[in-house]
Tab-separated table of C-alpha atoms (C1' of nucleotides) in Angstrom:
chain	number	residue	atom	x	y	z
A	7	MET	CA	93.002	120.121	101.945
A	8	ASP	CA	90.145	119.209	104.279
A	9	GLU	CA	91.600	115.762	104.940
A	10	LYS	CA	94.483	115.531	107.365
A	11	ASN	CA	97.568	113.702	106.245
A	12	ILE	CA	97.001	109.979	106.459
A	13	SER	CA	99.996	107.803	107.261
A	14	GLN	CA	101.104	105.201	104.733
A	15	ALA	CA	100.667	102.600	107.466
A	16	VAL	CA	96.930	103.237	107.339
A	17	ILE	CA	96.824	103.280	103.537
A	18	SER	CA	98.651	99.965	103.376
A	19	ARG	CA	95.890	98.381	105.406
A	20	LEU	CA	93.008	99.671	103.278
A	21	PRO	CA	93.328	97.142	100.432
A	22	ARG	CA	93.164	94.338	102.965
A	23	TYR	CA	89.995	95.772	104.488
A	24	LEU	CA	88.564	96.035	101.004
A	25	ARG	CA	89.364	92.404	100.348
A	26	TYR	CA	87.598	91.182	103.466
A	27	LEU	CA	84.624	93.461	102.905
A	28	GLY	CA	84.361	92.143	99.363
A	29	GLU	CA	84.157	88.609	100.721
A	30	LEU	CA	81.496	89.621	103.229
A	31	LYS	CA	79.574	91.275	100.422
A	32	ASP	CA	79.791	88.079	98.388
A	33	SER	CA	78.421	86.174	101.357
A	34	ASN	CA	75.502	88.606	101.484
A	35	ILE	CA	76.434	89.831	104.946
A	36	GLU	CA	74.931	93.253	105.467
A	37	ARG	CA	76.455	94.576	108.657
A	38	ILE	CA	79.599	93.973	110.660
A	39	SER	CA	80.973	95.395	113.889
A	40	SER	CA	84.580	96.382	114.366
A	41	GLN	CA	84.741	93.567	116.914
A	42	GLU	CA	83.631	90.904	114.438
A	43	LEU	CA	85.867	92.251	111.693
A	44	SER	CA	88.800	92.335	114.078
A	45	GLU	CA	88.389	88.637	114.845
A	46	LEU	CA	88.112	87.833	111.164
A	47	MET	CA	91.185	89.817	110.181
A	48	ASN	CA	93.283	89.282	113.255
A	49	VAL	CA	93.794	92.933	114.121
A	50	THR	CA	92.424	95.013	116.982
A	51	ALA	CA	88.943	96.505	116.797
A	52	SER	CA	90.495	99.725	118.009
A	53	GLN	CA	92.784	99.898	115.009
A	54	ILE	CA	89.917	99.273	112.630
A	55	ARG	CA	87.852	102.100	114.108
A	56	GLN	CA	90.834	104.436	114.172
A	57	ASP	CA	91.687	103.614	110.576
A	58	PHE	CA	88.171	104.243	109.298
A	59	ASN	CA	87.780	107.403	111.301
A	60	ASN	CA	90.714	108.961	109.541
A	61	PHE	CA	88.263	109.468	106.706
A	62	GLY	CA	85.109	110.317	108.647
A	63	GLY	CA	82.419	108.303	110.359
A	64	PHE	CA	81.406	105.321	108.273
A	65	GLY	CA	79.555	103.472	111.024
A	66	GLN	CA	76.529	103.818	113.223
A	67	GLN	CA	76.694	103.670	116.981
A	68	GLY	CA	74.997	100.653	118.448
A	69	TYR	CA	74.776	99.043	115.013
A	70	GLY	CA	78.156	98.703	113.382
A	71	TYR	CA	79.136	99.186	109.755
A	72	LYS	CA	77.067	98.544	106.654
A	73	VAL	CA	79.266	96.247	104.565
A	74	ASN	CA	78.233	97.581	101.174
A	75	PHE	CA	78.558	101.200	102.141
A	76	LEU	CA	81.906	100.674	103.832
A	77	TYR	CA	83.201	98.781	100.818
A	78	ASP	CA	82.236	101.569	98.469
A	79	GLU	CA	83.723	104.241	100.700
A	80	ILE	CA	87.071	102.497	100.931
A	81	ALA	CA	87.084	101.883	97.198
A	82	LYS	CA	86.483	105.601	96.726
A	83	ILE	CA	89.295	106.509	99.109
A	84	LEU	CA	91.643	104.262	97.161
A	85	GLY	CA	90.609	106.062	93.999
A	86	ILE	CA	89.566	102.905	92.243
A	87	ASN	CA	86.676	104.675	90.574
A	88	LYS	CA	88.939	107.123	88.721
A	89	THR	CA	90.339	106.234	85.300
A	90	HIS	CA	94.031	106.372	84.509
A	91	HIS	CA	95.990	105.538	81.415
A	92	LEU	CA	98.752	103.032	81.837
A	93	ILE	CA	101.482	101.403	79.777
A	94	ILE	CA	104.050	98.716	80.494
A	95	VAL	CA	107.655	99.512	79.699
A	96	GLY	CA	109.681	96.320	79.522
A	97	ALA	CA	108.116	93.335	77.753
A	98	GLY	CA	110.305	90.652	79.310
A	99	ASN	CA	109.047	87.810	81.466
A	100	LEU	CA	107.649	90.023	84.173
A	101	GLY	CA	106.180	92.684	81.900
A	102	GLN	CA	104.368	90.091	79.826
A	103	ALA	CA	103.140	88.258	82.897
A	104	LEU	CA	101.723	91.426	84.414
A	105	ALA	CA	100.073	92.343	81.125
A	106	ASN	CA	98.282	89.014	81.087
A	107	TYR	CA	97.805	88.530	84.790
A	108	MET	CA	96.750	91.834	86.307
A	109	ASN	CA	93.231	92.915	85.680
A	110	PHE	CA	94.212	96.545	85.376
A	111	GLU	CA	90.816	97.617	84.111
A	112	ARG	CA	89.138	96.468	87.302
A	113	ARG	CA	91.148	99.011	89.270
A	114	GLY	CA	90.409	101.808	86.874
A	115	PHE	CA	93.651	101.520	84.939
A	116	HIS	CA	93.190	101.621	81.207
A	117	PHE	CA	96.046	99.549	79.794
A	118	THR	CA	96.936	100.765	76.323
A	119	GLY	CA	100.460	99.789	75.339
A	120	ILE	CA	103.583	97.754	75.968
A	121	PHE	CA	107.124	98.693	74.983
A	122	ASP	CA	110.584	97.172	74.851
A	123	CYS	CA	114.009	97.906	73.415
A	124	ASN	CA	114.493	94.355	72.206
A	125	GLU	CA	113.880	94.223	68.459
A	126	ALA	CA	113.060	90.526	68.645
A	127	LEU	CA	109.888	91.410	70.539
A	128	TYR	CA	108.599	94.126	68.216
A	129	GLY	CA	105.219	93.194	66.880
A	130	LYS	CA	104.768	90.343	69.329
A	131	LYS	CA	101.140	90.265	70.382
A	132	ILE	CA	100.449	90.470	74.094
A	133	ARG	CA	96.844	90.609	75.190
A	134	ASP	CA	95.606	92.342	72.040
A	135	MET	CA	98.582	94.654	71.907
A	136	TYR	CA	101.755	94.658	69.890
A	137	VAL	CA	105.082	95.302	71.572
A	138	GLN	CA	106.346	98.671	70.427
A	139	PRO	CA	109.892	100.034	70.241
A	140	MET	CA	111.020	102.537	72.853
A	141	GLU	CA	111.292	105.176	70.139
A	142	ASN	CA	107.504	105.316	70.060
A	143	LEU	CA	107.294	106.169	73.753
A	144	LYS	CA	107.480	109.916	73.545
A	145	ASN	CA	104.619	110.380	71.096
A	146	PHE	CA	102.533	107.579	72.527
A	147	VAL	CA	102.702	108.968	76.044
A	148	LYS	CA	101.712	112.409	74.861
A	149	ASP	CA	99.018	111.340	72.394
A	150	ASN	CA	97.337	108.962	74.837
A	151	ALA	CA	97.700	111.045	77.991
A	152	ILE	CA	99.531	108.218	79.753
A	153	ASP	CA	99.946	109.022	83.418
A	154	ILE	CA	101.146	105.707	84.815
A	155	VAL	CA	104.025	103.479	83.744
A	156	VAL	CA	104.622	99.945	84.915
A	157	LEU	CA	108.394	99.728	84.822
A	158	THR	CA	109.622	96.199	84.213
A	159	ILE	CA	112.998	96.770	82.618
A	160	PRO	CA	116.335	95.727	84.140
A	161	LYS	CA	117.792	98.100	86.696
A	162	THR	CA	120.425	99.284	84.237
A	163	GLY	CA	118.732	102.055	82.376
A	164	ALA	CA	115.635	102.150	84.580
A	165	VAL	CA	116.639	105.430	86.218
A	166	LYS	CA	117.270	107.115	82.897
A	167	VAL	CA	114.122	105.789	81.258
A	168	ALA	CA	112.052	106.968	84.227
A	169	GLU	CA	113.521	110.452	83.989
A	170	GLU	CA	112.711	110.536	80.295
A	171	LEU	CA	109.158	109.396	80.885
A	172	VAL	CA	108.683	112.109	83.478
A	173	SER	CA	109.713	114.646	80.887
A	174	TYR	CA	106.997	113.261	78.607
A	175	GLY	CA	104.394	113.860	81.299
A	176	VAL	CA	104.155	110.565	83.208
A	177	LYS	CA	102.990	111.180	86.786
A	178	ALA	CA	103.352	107.784	88.466
A	179	PHE	CA	105.405	104.599	88.348
A	180	TRP	CA	104.743	101.082	89.476
A	181	ASN	CA	108.401	100.208	89.683
A	182	PHE	CA	109.630	96.614	89.484
A	183	ALA	CA	113.198	97.581	88.549
A	184	HIS	CA	115.546	96.797	91.385
A	185	VAL	CA	116.731	100.346	91.823
A	186	ASP	CA	115.521	103.591	93.377
A	187	LEU	CA	114.115	105.912	90.733
A	188	ASN	CA	115.351	109.454	90.696
A	189	VAL	CA	112.229	111.481	90.002
A	190	PRO	CA	110.817	114.755	91.352
A	191	GLU	CA	108.903	114.866	94.639
A	192	ASP	CA	105.512	115.196	92.987
A	193	ILE	CA	105.855	111.959	91.005
A	194	VAL	CA	104.243	108.971	92.682
A	195	VAL	CA	106.385	105.832	92.892
A	196	GLU	CA	105.203	102.505	94.229
A	197	ASN	CA	108.100	100.078	94.403
A	198	VAL	CA	107.772	96.316	94.146
A	199	HIS	CA	111.226	95.006	94.884
A	200	LEU	CA	110.793	91.266	94.578
A	201	SER	CA	114.363	90.408	95.552
A	202	ASP	CA	113.982	92.462	98.698
A	203	SER	CA	110.860	90.553	99.560
A	204	LEU	CA	112.640	87.263	98.971
A	205	MET	CA	115.501	88.339	101.231
A	206	LYS	CA	113.043	89.186	103.972
A	207	LEU	CA	111.657	85.691	103.595
A	208	SER	CA	115.184	84.359	103.801
A	209	TYR	CA	115.836	86.284	107.009
A	210	ASN	CA	112.672	85.070	108.656
A	211	ILE	CA	113.523	81.471	107.845
A	212	SER	CA	117.024	81.833	109.297
A	213	ARG	CA	115.588	83.478	112.368
A	214	LYS	CA	113.059	80.734	112.908
A	215	ASN	CA	115.725	78.078	112.562
A	216	LYS	CA	117.904	79.898	115.044
A	217	GLY	CA	115.082	79.780	117.575
A	218	LYS	CA	115.087	76.002	117.239
A	219	ASP	CA	118.692	75.529	118.390
B	19	MET	CA	118.558	83.273	121.552
B	20	ASP	CA	121.418	85.713	122.083
B	21	GLU	CA	119.987	88.182	119.560
B	22	LYS	CA	117.151	90.377	120.756
B	23	ASN	CA	114.007	90.492	118.700
B	24	ILE	CA	114.542	92.686	115.672
B	25	SER	CA	111.564	94.570	114.340
B	26	GLN	CA	110.379	93.865	110.818
B	27	ALA	CA	110.834	97.569	110.079
B	28	VAL	CA	114.578	97.073	110.474
B	29	ILE	CA	114.602	93.840	108.468
B	30	SER	CA	112.740	95.520	105.627
B	31	ARG	CA	115.531	98.051	105.337
B	32	LEU	CA	118.373	95.531	105.199
B	33	PRO	CA	117.958	94.519	101.549
B	34	ARG	CA	118.156	98.160	100.543
B	35	TYR	CA	121.353	98.624	102.513
B	36	LEU	CA	122.709	95.533	100.826
B	37	ARG	CA	121.858	96.950	97.432
B	38	TYR	CA	123.683	100.222	98.048
B	39	LEU	CA	126.655	98.467	99.601
B	40	GLY	CA	126.825	96.205	96.573
B	41	GLU	CA	127.017	99.237	94.341
B	42	LEU	CA	129.757	100.771	96.494
B	43	LYS	CA	131.648	97.492	96.319
B	44	ASP	CA	131.325	97.503	92.541
B	45	SER	CA	132.748	101.020	92.512
B	46	ASN	CA	135.704	99.791	94.560
B	47	ILE	CA	134.860	102.043	97.466
B	48	GLU	CA	136.421	100.607	100.598
B	49	ARG	CA	134.976	102.602	103.453
B	50	ILE	CA	131.869	104.657	104.108
B	51	SER	CA	130.571	106.616	107.077
B	52	SER	CA	126.986	106.524	108.246
B	53	GLN	CA	126.840	110.190	107.252
B	54	GLU	CA	127.866	109.534	103.646
B	55	LEU	CA	125.589	106.533	103.346
B	56	SER	CA	122.693	108.527	104.775
B	57	GLU	CA	123.087	111.163	102.070
B	58	LEU	CA	123.275	108.490	99.381
B	59	MET	CA	120.216	106.625	100.592
B	60	ASN	CA	118.186	109.532	101.862
B	61	VAL	CA	117.733	108.289	105.396
B	62	THR	CA	119.181	109.586	108.677
B	63	ALA	CA	122.666	108.569	109.748
B	64	SER	CA	121.175	107.867	113.144
B	65	GLN	CA	118.839	105.281	111.730
B	66	ILE	CA	121.648	103.587	109.863
B	67	ARG	CA	123.760	103.265	112.992
B	68	GLN	CA	120.804	102.097	115.068
B	69	ASP	CA	119.882	99.522	112.446
B	70	PHE	CA	123.366	98.069	112.200
B	71	ASN	CA	123.838	98.042	115.944
B	72	ASN	CA	120.886	95.749	116.363
B	73	PHE	CA	123.285	93.075	115.201
B	74	GLY	CA	126.487	94.204	116.889
B	75	GLY	CA	129.194	96.685	116.065
B	76	PHE	CA	130.131	96.553	112.413
B	77	GLY	CA	132.012	99.833	112.296
B	78	GLN	CA	135.096	101.450	113.698
B	79	GLN	CA	135.004	104.701	115.621
B	80	GLY	CA	136.691	107.556	113.814
B	81	TYR	CA	136.842	105.531	110.612
B	82	GLY	CA	133.420	104.373	109.519
B	83	TYR	CA	132.347	101.071	107.997
B	84	LYS	CA	134.345	98.779	105.750
B	85	VAL	CA	132.086	98.299	102.729
B	86	ASN	CA	133.069	94.715	101.991
B	87	PHE	CA	132.808	93.586	105.572
B	88	LEU	CA	129.482	95.310	106.105
B	89	TYR	CA	128.098	93.831	102.917
B	90	ASP	CA	129.044	90.332	103.976
B	91	GLU	CA	127.648	90.769	107.453
B	92	ILE	CA	124.274	91.963	106.188
B	93	ALA	CA	124.185	89.155	103.652
B	94	LYS	CA	124.824	86.748	106.515
B	95	ILE	CA	122.061	88.291	108.629
B	96	LEU	CA	119.647	87.895	105.736
B	97	GLY	CA	120.655	84.260	105.520
B	98	ILE	CA	121.632	84.466	101.891
B	99	ASN	CA	124.515	82.084	102.431
B	100	LYS	CA	122.229	79.237	103.526
B	101	THR	CA	120.768	76.851	100.954
B	102	HIS	CA	117.060	76.158	100.714
B	103	HIS	CA	115.047	74.023	98.359
B	104	LEU	CA	112.258	75.773	96.551
B	105	ILE	CA	109.473	74.928	94.124
B	106	ILE	CA	106.891	77.011	92.300
B	107	VAL	CA	103.276	75.944	92.612
B	108	GLY	CA	101.229	77.554	89.869
B	109	ALA	CA	102.727	77.667	86.369
B	110	GLY	CA	100.551	80.446	84.996
B	111	ASN	CA	101.812	83.802	83.759
B	112	LEU	CA	103.279	84.859	87.044
B	113	GLY	CA	104.744	81.494	88.037
B	114	GLN	CA	106.481	81.141	84.692
B	115	ALA	CA	107.742	84.695	84.798
B	116	LEU	CA	109.221	84.244	88.256
B	117	ALA	CA	110.817	80.974	87.208
B	118	ASN	CA	112.577	82.721	84.359
B	119	TYR	CA	113.108	86.075	85.945
B	120	MET	CA	114.230	85.560	89.516
B	121	ASN	CA	117.725	84.432	90.043
B	122	PHE	CA	116.796	82.213	92.933
B	123	GLU	CA	120.165	80.546	93.078
B	124	ARG	CA	121.884	83.824	93.794
B	125	ARG	CA	119.963	84.132	97.041
B	126	GLY	CA	120.702	80.571	98.089
B	127	PHE	CA	117.403	79.146	96.857
B	128	HIS	CA	117.806	75.950	94.910
B	129	PHE	CA	114.886	75.908	92.459
B	130	THR	CA	113.950	72.334	91.622
B	131	GLY	CA	110.401	72.076	90.337
B	132	ILE	CA	107.274	73.734	89.030
B	133	PHE	CA	103.723	72.432	89.361
B	134	ASP	CA	100.246	73.178	88.075
B	135	CYS	CA	96.812	71.604	87.978
B	136	ASN	CA	96.266	72.509	84.331
B	137	GLU	CA	96.814	69.429	82.182
B	138	ALA	CA	97.597	71.567	79.167
B	139	LEU	CA	100.810	72.657	80.876
B	140	TYR	CA	102.101	69.221	81.888
B	141	GLY	CA	105.453	68.589	80.307
B	142	LYS	CA	105.894	72.188	79.233
B	143	LYS	CA	109.536	73.077	79.663
B	144	ILE	CA	110.304	76.078	81.820
B	145	ARG	CA	113.909	76.890	82.468
B	146	ASP	CA	115.146	73.288	82.203
B	147	MET	CA	112.170	71.967	84.133
B	148	TYR	CA	108.966	70.283	83.102
B	149	VAL	CA	105.691	71.382	84.619
B	150	GLN	CA	104.435	68.585	86.863
B	151	PRO	CA	100.906	67.749	87.970
B	152	MET	CA	99.848	68.598	91.507
B	153	GLU	CA	99.542	64.900	92.279
B	154	ASN	CA	103.333	64.706	92.275
B	155	LEU	CA	103.624	67.357	94.976
B	156	LYS	CA	103.471	65.143	98.021
B	157	ASN	CA	106.284	62.811	97.039
B	158	PHE	CA	108.373	65.511	95.412
B	159	VAL	CA	108.282	67.721	98.482
B	160	LYS	CA	109.282	64.858	100.729
B	161	ASP	CA	111.907	63.337	98.440
B	162	ASN	CA	113.597	66.654	97.716
B	163	ALA	CA	113.320	68.170	101.181
B	164	ILE	CA	111.504	71.204	99.803
B	165	ASP	CA	111.173	73.856	102.465
B	166	ILE	CA	109.947	76.831	100.458
B	167	VAL	CA	107.030	77.175	98.070
B	168	VAL	CA	106.421	80.078	95.737
B	169	LEU	CA	102.639	80.152	95.582
B	170	THR	CA	101.363	81.559	92.291
B	171	ILE	CA	97.959	79.952	91.983
B	172	PRO	CA	94.633	81.844	91.993
B	173	LYS	CA	93.253	82.713	95.406
B	174	THR	CA	90.586	80.035	95.119
B	175	GLY	CA	92.274	76.937	96.414
B	176	ALA	CA	95.404	78.707	97.642
B	177	VAL	CA	94.490	78.321	101.307
B	178	LYS	CA	93.804	74.632	100.934
B	179	VAL	CA	96.916	73.938	98.860
B	180	ALA	CA	99.040	75.772	101.415
B	181	GLU	CA	97.617	73.698	104.254
B	182	GLU	CA	98.353	70.538	102.304
B	183	LEU	CA	101.901	71.628	101.588
B	184	VAL	CA	102.470	72.334	105.268
B	185	SER	CA	101.403	68.786	106.016
B	186	TYR	CA	104.067	67.602	103.556
B	187	GLY	CA	106.734	69.507	105.476
B	188	VAL	CA	106.968	72.892	103.740
B	189	LYS	CA	108.202	75.560	106.153
B	190	ALA	CA	107.827	78.803	104.236
B	191	PHE	CA	105.735	80.453	101.523
B	192	TRP	CA	106.384	83.291	99.152
B	193	ASN	CA	102.717	83.980	98.616
B	194	PHE	CA	101.455	85.765	95.509
B	195	ALA	CA	97.884	84.504	95.893
B	196	HIS	CA	95.576	87.332	96.819
B	197	VAL	CA	94.443	85.798	100.061
B	198	ASP	CA	95.728	85.333	103.607
B	199	LEU	CA	97.093	81.843	104.097
B	200	ASN	CA	95.892	79.916	107.081
B	201	VAL	CA	99.031	78.195	108.336
B	202	PRO	CA	100.513	77.540	111.799
B	203	GLU	CA	102.469	80.223	113.631
B	204	ASP	CA	105.839	78.620	112.953
B	205	ILE	CA	105.424	78.709	109.162
B	206	VAL	CA	107.034	81.722	107.515
B	207	VAL	CA	104.858	83.622	105.045
B	208	GLU	CA	106.040	86.522	102.926
B	209	ASN	CA	103.123	88.026	101.051
B	210	VAL	CA	103.392	89.835	97.737
B	211	HIS	CA	99.939	91.196	97.113
B	212	LEU	CA	100.321	92.958	93.776
B	213	SER	CA	96.755	94.286	93.658
B	214	ASP	CA	97.220	95.812	97.084
B	215	SER	CA	100.351	97.538	95.869
B	216	LEU	CA	98.522	98.838	92.819
B	217	MET	CA	95.714	100.195	95.001
B	218	LYS	CA	98.239	102.001	97.142
B	219	LEU	CA	99.588	103.572	93.975
B	220	SER	CA	96.048	104.510	93.047
B	221	TYR	CA	95.471	106.154	96.414
B	222	ASN	CA	98.650	108.165	96.223
B	223	ILE	CA	97.750	109.445	92.775
B	224	SER	CA	94.290	110.499	93.934
B	225	ARG	CA	95.787	112.168	96.956
B	226	LYS	CA	98.287	114.098	94.895
B	227	ASN	CA	95.596	115.273	92.518
B	228	LYS	CA	93.475	116.403	95.426
B	229	GLY	CA	96.347	118.552	96.647
B	230	LYS	CA	96.296	120.322	93.299
B	231	ASP	CA	92.703	121.534	93.535
C	20	DT	C1'	147.500	113.723	120.361
C	21	DA	C1'	143.504	115.719	117.737
C	22	DG	C1'	139.809	114.715	114.719
C	23	DA	C1'	136.444	111.809	113.194
C	24	DT	C1'	132.890	108.779	113.664
C	25	DT	C1'	130.927	105.060	115.904
C	26	DG	C1'	127.990	102.877	119.605
C	27	DT	C1'	124.604	103.936	122.803
C	28	DT	C1'	121.672	106.509	125.819
C	29	DA	C1'	118.100	109.967	126.070
C	30	DA	C1'	114.426	112.738	123.831
C	31	DT	C1'	110.968	113.009	120.515
C	32	DC	C1'	107.731	111.616	117.553
C	33	DG	C1'	104.179	108.659	115.710
C	34	DA	C1'	101.352	104.615	115.753
C	35	DT	C1'	98.722	101.362	118.317
C	36	DT	C1'	95.809	100.091	122.014
C	37	DA	C1'	92.657	101.014	125.803
C	38	DA	C1'	88.927	103.356	127.741
C	39	DC	C1'	84.762	105.605	127.764
C	40	DA	C1'	81.383	109.150	126.675
C	41	DA	C1'	78.244	109.930	122.823
C	42	DT	C1'	74.477	108.099	120.429
C	43	DC	C1'	71.937	105.038	117.504
D	21	DT	C1'	64.483	102.910	127.661
D	22	DA	C1'	68.462	99.549	127.723
D	23	DG	C1'	72.026	97.531	125.095
D	24	DA	C1'	75.294	97.791	121.715
D	25	DT	C1'	78.813	99.781	119.346
D	26	DT	C1'	80.788	103.687	117.367
D	27	DG	C1'	83.771	107.931	117.461
D	28	DT	C1'	87.230	109.985	119.995
D	29	DT	C1'	90.255	111.102	123.726
D	30	DA	C1'	93.885	109.425	126.689
D	31	DA	C1'	97.554	106.012	127.735
D	32	DT	C1'	100.925	103.031	126.109
D	33	DC	C1'	104.089	101.261	123.263
D	34	DG	C1'	107.537	101.267	119.714
D	35	DA	C1'	110.344	103.445	116.282
D	36	DT	C1'	112.986	107.332	114.856
D	37	DT	C1'	115.971	111.104	115.734
D	38	DA	C1'	119.190	113.737	118.481
D	39	DA	C1'	123.009	114.074	121.422
D	40	DC	C1'	127.198	112.819	123.232
D	41	DA	C1'	130.593	109.939	125.546
D	42	DA	C1'	133.663	106.231	124.072
D	43	DT	C1'	137.327	105.142	121.177
D	44	DC	C1'	139.737	104.288	116.950
DNA sequence: TAGATTGTTAATCGATTAACAATC
DNA sequence: TAGATTGTTAATCGATTAACAATC
């Protein structure tokens, strides 16, 4: 409880900082000032310093920030060093794509299983894993201490499945189902609503075109 | 220019409103008050009224909002009625999944082509379409008046490909590449940075666990 | 008309930016 | 020491919430 409550606005910016710092690291750049970083990232230097100082002083007056150190600190804040156990529930197009595409291990997520209710998929091999029936979920979650579920099933049923999974001990969801999950306060949910994102795009196009009239 | 500038915070909430209104419509509910909707969606009634009134008065004093009317108005604001021409550039796991998974047509996006630089994929059939080589892009974009590109290629090369596509006349990107595109101000970019989202999830798990100590 | 609920103005809260003293 | 740049406080800006008059 020694850290104050950090706003999600700040948290949302951390991965982007990490990305730029990673690139600087790759370019063997050792130090950077908030001013330089602000020009690179197109945000204010003030915001950068405020953001970092939510977590304590990472810099050195008169010098700036050490890229490597800052990178590691942000990675730590994001909890990327910790290990979690993760499964994918829903082996349709999106579930399969994420299984193959995301490098879960790199972020500390140990990916151990994929499930679906479609019999036709049972036994299908996806990245060294066989699609399992939903009936296996309960025991699998308990036996493998699964704490995170990537939810890529259709919105029908998603709410119920999530509730079930919570009862098995799951603590967090990366939710791609186009619905709001109904889970207790202490369960972490990160929503990725692709249709919503596409509609935002749609709005911004309409808006731009309107400006042209 | 008769609409004031609406903040992206408001726009981001519109798709969620639309989703709930759609469900109310499906349940044959004709009217709803901001109060009722606020309880359903877990936001303040005040925010709902403020949000809607950015676009003019959709309700009726003493009565509430007509669900059907409100739904249509929000859909109109989001520009879902307009038609756009869209292609997917990058036919890997994610590109293929989106091609099969997203119902682009439902949001007014006419999906007409998918491209990749991997020879092995040329001619592969994805949802009635054959994967085309990148060399075809220039003519295809021009001939088919493509205005939107779903960018699902690796971050290496994404910036350059985006710049090229802009020069062919593309006006908007739904960007899944883990990099910031470098395009002119008037080009619309909607980013979906999945790794960033996953890191946010990671942070919130760490945070929660810290609270438990 | 009376009751309900919006539309809108005012108050509050939080996030961003600016400024500058602390200090490397 | 002088110059640079952070850490941090203060000022501004914007977004959310509260309150209430307008009106259906």
